[in-house]
GROMACS .gro file of C-alpha atoms in nm:
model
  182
    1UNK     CA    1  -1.619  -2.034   2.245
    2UNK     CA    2  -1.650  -1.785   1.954
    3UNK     CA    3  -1.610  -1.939   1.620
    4UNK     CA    4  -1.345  -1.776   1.473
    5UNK     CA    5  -1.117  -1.851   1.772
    6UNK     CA    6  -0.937  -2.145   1.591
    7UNK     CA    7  -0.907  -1.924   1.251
    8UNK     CA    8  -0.776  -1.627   1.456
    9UNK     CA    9  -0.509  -1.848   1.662
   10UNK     CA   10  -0.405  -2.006   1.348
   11UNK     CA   11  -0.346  -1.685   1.138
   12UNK     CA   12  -0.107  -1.541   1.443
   13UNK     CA   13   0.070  -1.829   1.473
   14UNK     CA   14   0.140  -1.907   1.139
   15UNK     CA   15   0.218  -1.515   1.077
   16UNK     CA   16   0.425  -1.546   1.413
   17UNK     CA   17   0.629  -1.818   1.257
   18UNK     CA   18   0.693  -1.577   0.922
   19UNK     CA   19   0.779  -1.224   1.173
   20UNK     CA   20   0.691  -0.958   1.300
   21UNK     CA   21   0.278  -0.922   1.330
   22UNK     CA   22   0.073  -0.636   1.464
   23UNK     CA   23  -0.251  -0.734   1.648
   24UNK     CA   24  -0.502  -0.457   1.665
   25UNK     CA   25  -0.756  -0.513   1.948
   26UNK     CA   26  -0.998  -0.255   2.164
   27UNK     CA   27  -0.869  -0.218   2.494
   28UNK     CA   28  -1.180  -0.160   2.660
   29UNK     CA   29  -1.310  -0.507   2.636
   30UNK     CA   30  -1.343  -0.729   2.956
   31UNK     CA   31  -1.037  -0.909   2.998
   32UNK     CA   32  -0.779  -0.739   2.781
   33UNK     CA   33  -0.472  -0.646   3.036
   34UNK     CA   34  -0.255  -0.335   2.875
   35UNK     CA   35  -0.074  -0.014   3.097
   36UNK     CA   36  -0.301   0.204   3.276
   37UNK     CA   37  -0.252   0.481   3.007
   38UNK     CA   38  -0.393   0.273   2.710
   39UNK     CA   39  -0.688   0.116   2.844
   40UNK     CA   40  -0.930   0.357   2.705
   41UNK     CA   41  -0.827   0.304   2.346
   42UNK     CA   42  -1.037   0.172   2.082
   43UNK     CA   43  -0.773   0.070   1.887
   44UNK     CA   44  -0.437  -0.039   1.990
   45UNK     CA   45  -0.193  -0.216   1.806
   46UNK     CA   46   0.100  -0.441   1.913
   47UNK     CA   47   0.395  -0.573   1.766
   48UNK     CA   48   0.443  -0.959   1.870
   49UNK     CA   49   0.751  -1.147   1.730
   50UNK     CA   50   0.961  -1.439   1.845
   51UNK     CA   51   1.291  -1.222   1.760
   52UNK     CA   52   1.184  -1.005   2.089
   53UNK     CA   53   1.282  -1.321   2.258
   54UNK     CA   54   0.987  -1.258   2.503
   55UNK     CA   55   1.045  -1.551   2.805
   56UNK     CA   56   0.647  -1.556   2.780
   57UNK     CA   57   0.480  -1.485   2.469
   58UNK     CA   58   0.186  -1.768   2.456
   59UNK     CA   59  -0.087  -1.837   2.188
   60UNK     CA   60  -0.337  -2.032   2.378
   61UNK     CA   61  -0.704  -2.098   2.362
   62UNK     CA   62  -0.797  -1.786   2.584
   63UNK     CA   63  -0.611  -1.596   2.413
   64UNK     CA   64  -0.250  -1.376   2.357
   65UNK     CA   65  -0.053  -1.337   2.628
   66UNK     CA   66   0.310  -1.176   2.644
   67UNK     CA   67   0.541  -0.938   2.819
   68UNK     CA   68   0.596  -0.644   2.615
   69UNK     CA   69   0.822  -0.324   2.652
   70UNK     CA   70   0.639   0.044   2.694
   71UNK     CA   71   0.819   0.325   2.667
   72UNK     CA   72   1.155   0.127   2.819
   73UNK     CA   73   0.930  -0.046   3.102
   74UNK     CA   74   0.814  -0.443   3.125
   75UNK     CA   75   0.481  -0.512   3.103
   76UNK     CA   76   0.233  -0.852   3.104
   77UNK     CA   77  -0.038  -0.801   2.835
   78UNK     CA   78  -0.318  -1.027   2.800
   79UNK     CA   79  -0.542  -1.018   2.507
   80UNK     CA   80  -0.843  -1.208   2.507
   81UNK     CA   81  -0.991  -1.326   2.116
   82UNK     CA   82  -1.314  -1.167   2.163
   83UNK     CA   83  -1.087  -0.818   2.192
   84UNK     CA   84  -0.826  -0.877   1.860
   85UNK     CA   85  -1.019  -0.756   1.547
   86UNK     CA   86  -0.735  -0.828   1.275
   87UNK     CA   87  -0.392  -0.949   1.245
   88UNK     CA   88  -0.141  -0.771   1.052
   89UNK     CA   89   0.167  -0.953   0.937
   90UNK     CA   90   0.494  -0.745   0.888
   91UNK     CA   91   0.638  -0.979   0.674
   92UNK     CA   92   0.422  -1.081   0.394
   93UNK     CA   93   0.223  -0.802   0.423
   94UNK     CA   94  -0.128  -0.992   0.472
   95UNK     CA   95  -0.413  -0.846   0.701
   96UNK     CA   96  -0.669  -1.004   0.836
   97UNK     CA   97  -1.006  -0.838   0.953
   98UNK     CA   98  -1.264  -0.971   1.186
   99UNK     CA   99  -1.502  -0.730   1.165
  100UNK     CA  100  -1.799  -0.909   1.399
  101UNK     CA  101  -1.530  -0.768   1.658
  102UNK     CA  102  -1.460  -0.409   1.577
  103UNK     CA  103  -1.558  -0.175   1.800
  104UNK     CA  104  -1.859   0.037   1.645
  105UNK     CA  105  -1.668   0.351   1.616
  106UNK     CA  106  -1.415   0.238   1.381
  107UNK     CA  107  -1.738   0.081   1.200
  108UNK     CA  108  -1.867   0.400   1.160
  109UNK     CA  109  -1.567   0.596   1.034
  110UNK     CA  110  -1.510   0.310   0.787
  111UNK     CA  111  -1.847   0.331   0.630
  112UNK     CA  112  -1.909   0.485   0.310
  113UNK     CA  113  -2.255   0.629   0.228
  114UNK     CA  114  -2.339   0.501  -0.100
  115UNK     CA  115  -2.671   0.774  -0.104
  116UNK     CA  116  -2.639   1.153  -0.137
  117UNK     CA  117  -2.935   1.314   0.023
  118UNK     CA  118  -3.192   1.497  -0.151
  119UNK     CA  119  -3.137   1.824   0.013
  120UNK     CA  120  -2.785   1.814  -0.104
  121UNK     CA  121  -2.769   2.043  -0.438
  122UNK     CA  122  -2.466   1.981  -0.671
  123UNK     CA  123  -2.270   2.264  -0.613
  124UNK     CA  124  -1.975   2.400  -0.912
  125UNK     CA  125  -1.656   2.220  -0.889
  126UNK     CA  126  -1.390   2.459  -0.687
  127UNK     CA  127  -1.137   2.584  -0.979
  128UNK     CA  128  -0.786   2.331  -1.011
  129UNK     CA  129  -0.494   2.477  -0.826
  130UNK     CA  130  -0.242   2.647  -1.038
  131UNK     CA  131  -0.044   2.386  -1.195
  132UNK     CA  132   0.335   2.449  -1.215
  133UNK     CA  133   0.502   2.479  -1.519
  134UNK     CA  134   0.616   2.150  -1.675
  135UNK     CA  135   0.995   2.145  -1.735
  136UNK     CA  136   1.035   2.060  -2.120
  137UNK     CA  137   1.381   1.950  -2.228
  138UNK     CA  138   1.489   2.016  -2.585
  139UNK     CA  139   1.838   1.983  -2.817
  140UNK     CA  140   2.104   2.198  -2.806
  141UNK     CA  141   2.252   2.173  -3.126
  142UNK     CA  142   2.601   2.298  -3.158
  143UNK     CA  143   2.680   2.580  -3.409
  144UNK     CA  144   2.991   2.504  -3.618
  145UNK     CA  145   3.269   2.676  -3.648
  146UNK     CA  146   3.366   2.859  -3.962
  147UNK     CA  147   3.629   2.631  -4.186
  148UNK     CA  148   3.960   2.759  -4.089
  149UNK     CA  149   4.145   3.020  -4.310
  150UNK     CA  150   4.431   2.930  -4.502
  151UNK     CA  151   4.678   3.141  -4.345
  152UNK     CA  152   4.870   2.974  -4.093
  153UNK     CA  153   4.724   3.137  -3.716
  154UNK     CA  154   4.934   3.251  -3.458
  155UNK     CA  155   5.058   2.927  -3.255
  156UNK     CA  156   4.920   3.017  -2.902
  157UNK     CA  157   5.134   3.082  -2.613
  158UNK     CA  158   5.326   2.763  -2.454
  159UNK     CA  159   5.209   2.723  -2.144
  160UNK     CA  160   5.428   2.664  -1.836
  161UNK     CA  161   5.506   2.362  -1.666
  162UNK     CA  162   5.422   2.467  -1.361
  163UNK     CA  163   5.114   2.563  -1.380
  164UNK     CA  164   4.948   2.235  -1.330
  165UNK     CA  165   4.871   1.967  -1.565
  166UNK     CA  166   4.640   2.002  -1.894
  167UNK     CA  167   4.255   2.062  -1.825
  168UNK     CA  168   4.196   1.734  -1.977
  169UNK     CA  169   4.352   1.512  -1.717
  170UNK     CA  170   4.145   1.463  -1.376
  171UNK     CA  171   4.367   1.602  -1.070
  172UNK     CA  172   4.566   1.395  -0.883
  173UNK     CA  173   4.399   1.292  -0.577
  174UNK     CA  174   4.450   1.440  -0.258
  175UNK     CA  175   4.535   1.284   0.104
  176UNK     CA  176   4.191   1.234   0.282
  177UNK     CA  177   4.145   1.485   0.520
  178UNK     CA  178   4.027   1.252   0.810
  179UNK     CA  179   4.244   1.080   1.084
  180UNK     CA  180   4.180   0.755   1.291
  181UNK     CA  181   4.165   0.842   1.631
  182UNK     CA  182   4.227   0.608   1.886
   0.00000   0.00000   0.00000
């Protein structure tokens, strides 16, 4: 038995307690059952949770093993701990890695090469994309008006009654325009 299987079991089933956790395994490994049209993938990931209500969702020494819906049809998976690389939990937002079993693809598109070859020649930056103009807001300050003359102004025009009530006031709120339909 692989050393980590006790660590693994107890980080899904404590996350399973919290959520919703996503268990990324390689489906090619010996033992993993998963449909027919995700067998070849080196990394799958799959939701577990106790709020699916699944009638058979089991954490066990072997392994994970549960009845999951694809794409609206039932299906058993088994997932053996030698297959699940890391544990993701929905809820609290940890991740757990197991990187002694990733497959060695995802290895290799993780690694970063910390050496830049000789042959390599620094080569002149390509020029920044043309920035947009920033928007800059600014004051408005209001002009005032010139004192008022001494003569007495023309009093404006009354207005009419029926014309609707002063600009001032909000209008009066209309009947909504939908019905309840029964």
């Amino acid at each position: 038995m692989d050393k980590k299987v006790p660590e693994k079991k107890a980080r899904l089933l404590d996350a399973l307690d919290k959520g919703m956790v996503m268990i990324h395994l390689d489906a090619r490994r010996p033992g993993v059952l998963v449909p027919t049209s995700l067998r070849n993938e080196a990394h799958l990931r799959l939701n577990l949770s106790y709020r699916f209500d699944p009638p058979d969702l089991t954490v066990g020494e072997w392994g994970v093993r549960s009845t999951l819906s694809f794409s609206g049809s039932r299906f058993t998976v088994a997932v053996p701990w030698s297959a699940l690389f890391a544990i993701t939990s929905h809820v609290t937002k940890e991740f757990w890695m197991y990187p002694d079993d990733m497959p060695a693809e995802l290895i290799q598109q993780t690694m970063v090469t910390t050496k830049v070859p000789e042959s390599v020649t620094e080569q002149p930056a390509a020029p920044a994309p043309a920035e947009r103009p920033r928007a800059v807001l600014r004051e408005v300050v209001l002009q005032e008006q010139p004192p008022p003359s001494e003569e007495p102004a023309a009093a404006p025009a009354p207005v009419a009654a029926a014309e609707g009530p002063p600009k001032d006031e909000p209008p009066t709120p209309r009947r909504g325009h939908l019905r309840l339909v029964k």
